[in-house]
C-alpha atoms as a PDB file:
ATOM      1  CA  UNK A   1       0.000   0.000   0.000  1.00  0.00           C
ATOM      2  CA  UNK A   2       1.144   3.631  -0.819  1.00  0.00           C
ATOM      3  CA  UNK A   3      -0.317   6.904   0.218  1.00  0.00           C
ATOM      4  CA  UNK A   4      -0.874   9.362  -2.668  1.00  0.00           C
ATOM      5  CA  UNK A   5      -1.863  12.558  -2.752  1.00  0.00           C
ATOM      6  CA  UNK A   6      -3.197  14.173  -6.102  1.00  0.00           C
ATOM      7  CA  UNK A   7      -3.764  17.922  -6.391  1.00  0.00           C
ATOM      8  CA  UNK A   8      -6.368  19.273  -8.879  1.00  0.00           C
ATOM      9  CA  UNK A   9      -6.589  22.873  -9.825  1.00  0.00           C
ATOM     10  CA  UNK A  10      -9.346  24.864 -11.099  1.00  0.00           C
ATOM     11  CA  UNK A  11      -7.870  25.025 -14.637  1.00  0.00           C
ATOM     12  CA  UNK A  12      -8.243  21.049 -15.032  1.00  0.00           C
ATOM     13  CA  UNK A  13     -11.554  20.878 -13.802  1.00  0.00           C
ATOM     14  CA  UNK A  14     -13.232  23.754 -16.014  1.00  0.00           C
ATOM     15  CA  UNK A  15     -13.983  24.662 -19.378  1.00  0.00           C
ATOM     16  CA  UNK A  16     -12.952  27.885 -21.143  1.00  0.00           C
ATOM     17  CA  UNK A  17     -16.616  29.139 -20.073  1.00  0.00           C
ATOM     18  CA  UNK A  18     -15.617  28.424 -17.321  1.00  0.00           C
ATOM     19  CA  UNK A  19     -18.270  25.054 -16.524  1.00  0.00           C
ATOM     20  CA  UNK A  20     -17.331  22.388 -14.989  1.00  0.00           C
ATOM     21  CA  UNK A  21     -15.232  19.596 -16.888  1.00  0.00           C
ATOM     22  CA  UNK A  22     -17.587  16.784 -16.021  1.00  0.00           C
ATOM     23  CA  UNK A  23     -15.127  14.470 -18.866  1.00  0.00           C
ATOM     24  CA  UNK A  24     -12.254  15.105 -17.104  1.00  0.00           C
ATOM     25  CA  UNK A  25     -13.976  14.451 -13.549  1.00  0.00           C
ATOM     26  CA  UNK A  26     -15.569  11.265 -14.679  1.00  0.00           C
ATOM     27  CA  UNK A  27     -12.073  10.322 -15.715  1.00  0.00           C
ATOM     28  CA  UNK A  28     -10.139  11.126 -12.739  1.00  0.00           C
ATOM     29  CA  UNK A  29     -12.786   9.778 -10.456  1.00  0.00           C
ATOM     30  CA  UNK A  30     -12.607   6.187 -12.512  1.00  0.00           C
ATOM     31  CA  UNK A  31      -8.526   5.841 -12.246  1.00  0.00           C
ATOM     32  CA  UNK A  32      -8.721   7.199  -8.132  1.00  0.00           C
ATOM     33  CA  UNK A  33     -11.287   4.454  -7.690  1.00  0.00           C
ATOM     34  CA  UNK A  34      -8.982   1.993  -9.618  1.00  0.00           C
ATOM     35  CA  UNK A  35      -5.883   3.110  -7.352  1.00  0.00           C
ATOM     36  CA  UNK A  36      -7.888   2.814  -3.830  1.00  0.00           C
ATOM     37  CA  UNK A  37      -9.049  -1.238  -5.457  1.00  0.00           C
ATOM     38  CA  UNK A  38      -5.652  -1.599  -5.795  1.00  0.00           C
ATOM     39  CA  UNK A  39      -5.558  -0.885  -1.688  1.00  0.00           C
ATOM     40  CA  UNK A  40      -3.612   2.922  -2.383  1.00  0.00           C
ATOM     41  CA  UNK A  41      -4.578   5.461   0.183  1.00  0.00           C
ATOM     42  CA  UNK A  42      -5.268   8.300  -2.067  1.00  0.00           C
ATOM     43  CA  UNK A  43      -5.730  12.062  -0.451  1.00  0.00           C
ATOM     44  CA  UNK A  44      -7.679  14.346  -3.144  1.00  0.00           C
ATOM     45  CA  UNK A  45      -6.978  18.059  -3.149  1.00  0.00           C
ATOM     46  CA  UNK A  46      -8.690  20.413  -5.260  1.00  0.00           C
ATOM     47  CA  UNK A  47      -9.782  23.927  -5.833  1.00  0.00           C
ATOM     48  CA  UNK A  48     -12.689  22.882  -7.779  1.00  0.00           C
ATOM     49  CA  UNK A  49     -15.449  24.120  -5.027  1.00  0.00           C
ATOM     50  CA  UNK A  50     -14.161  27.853  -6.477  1.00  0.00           C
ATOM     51  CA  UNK A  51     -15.315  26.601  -9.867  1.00  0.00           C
ATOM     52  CA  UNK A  52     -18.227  25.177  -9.102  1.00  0.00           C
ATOM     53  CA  UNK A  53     -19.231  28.488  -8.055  1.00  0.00           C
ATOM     54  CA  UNK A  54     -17.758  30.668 -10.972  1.00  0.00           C
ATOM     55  CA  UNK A  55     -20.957  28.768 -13.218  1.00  0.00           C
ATOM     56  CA  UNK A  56     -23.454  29.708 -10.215  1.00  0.00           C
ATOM     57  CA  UNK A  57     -22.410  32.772 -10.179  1.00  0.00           C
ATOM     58  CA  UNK A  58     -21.450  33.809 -13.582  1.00  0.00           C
ATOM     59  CA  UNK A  59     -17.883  35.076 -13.011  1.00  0.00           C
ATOM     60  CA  UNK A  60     -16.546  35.468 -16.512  1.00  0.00           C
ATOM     61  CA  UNK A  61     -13.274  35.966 -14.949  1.00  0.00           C
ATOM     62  CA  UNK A  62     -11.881  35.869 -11.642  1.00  0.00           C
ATOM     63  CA  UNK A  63     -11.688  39.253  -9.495  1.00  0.00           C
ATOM     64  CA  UNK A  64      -8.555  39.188  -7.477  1.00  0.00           C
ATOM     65  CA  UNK A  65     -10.353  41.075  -4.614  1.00  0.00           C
ATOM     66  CA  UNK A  66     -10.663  39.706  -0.998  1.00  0.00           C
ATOM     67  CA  UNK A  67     -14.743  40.675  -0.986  1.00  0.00           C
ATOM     68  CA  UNK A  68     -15.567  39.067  -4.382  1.00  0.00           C
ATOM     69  CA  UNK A  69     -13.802  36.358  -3.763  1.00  0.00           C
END
């Protein structure tokens, strides 16, 4: 058994328009299931709860100010 840790950022998990890459989720979600059957302890990090806001929200592009963030 290992321990892995995988780090995600925002620009893998969305689009251009800035919605949510649900083909590249679906993907990564298949081979971390494959790794933790193989008895891996995997630790997922991720910015991705940012960008499932930015689609909410309709952010065209990220403000780089405390508040609107």
């Amino acid at each position: 058994m290992s321990r892995l840790i995988i780090k995600i950022g925002t620009n893998l998990l969305t689009k251009e328009d800035n919605t949510l890459n649900t083909d590249f989720m679906e993907k990564i979600v298949g081979e971390i299931a494959e790794l933790s059957r193989e008895s891996h302890e995997i630790f997922l990090v991720t910015s991705g709860a940012v960008a499932c806001g930015r689609s909410i929200v309709k952010f065209v592009k990220e403000k780089k100010d405390i508040p609107v963030k």
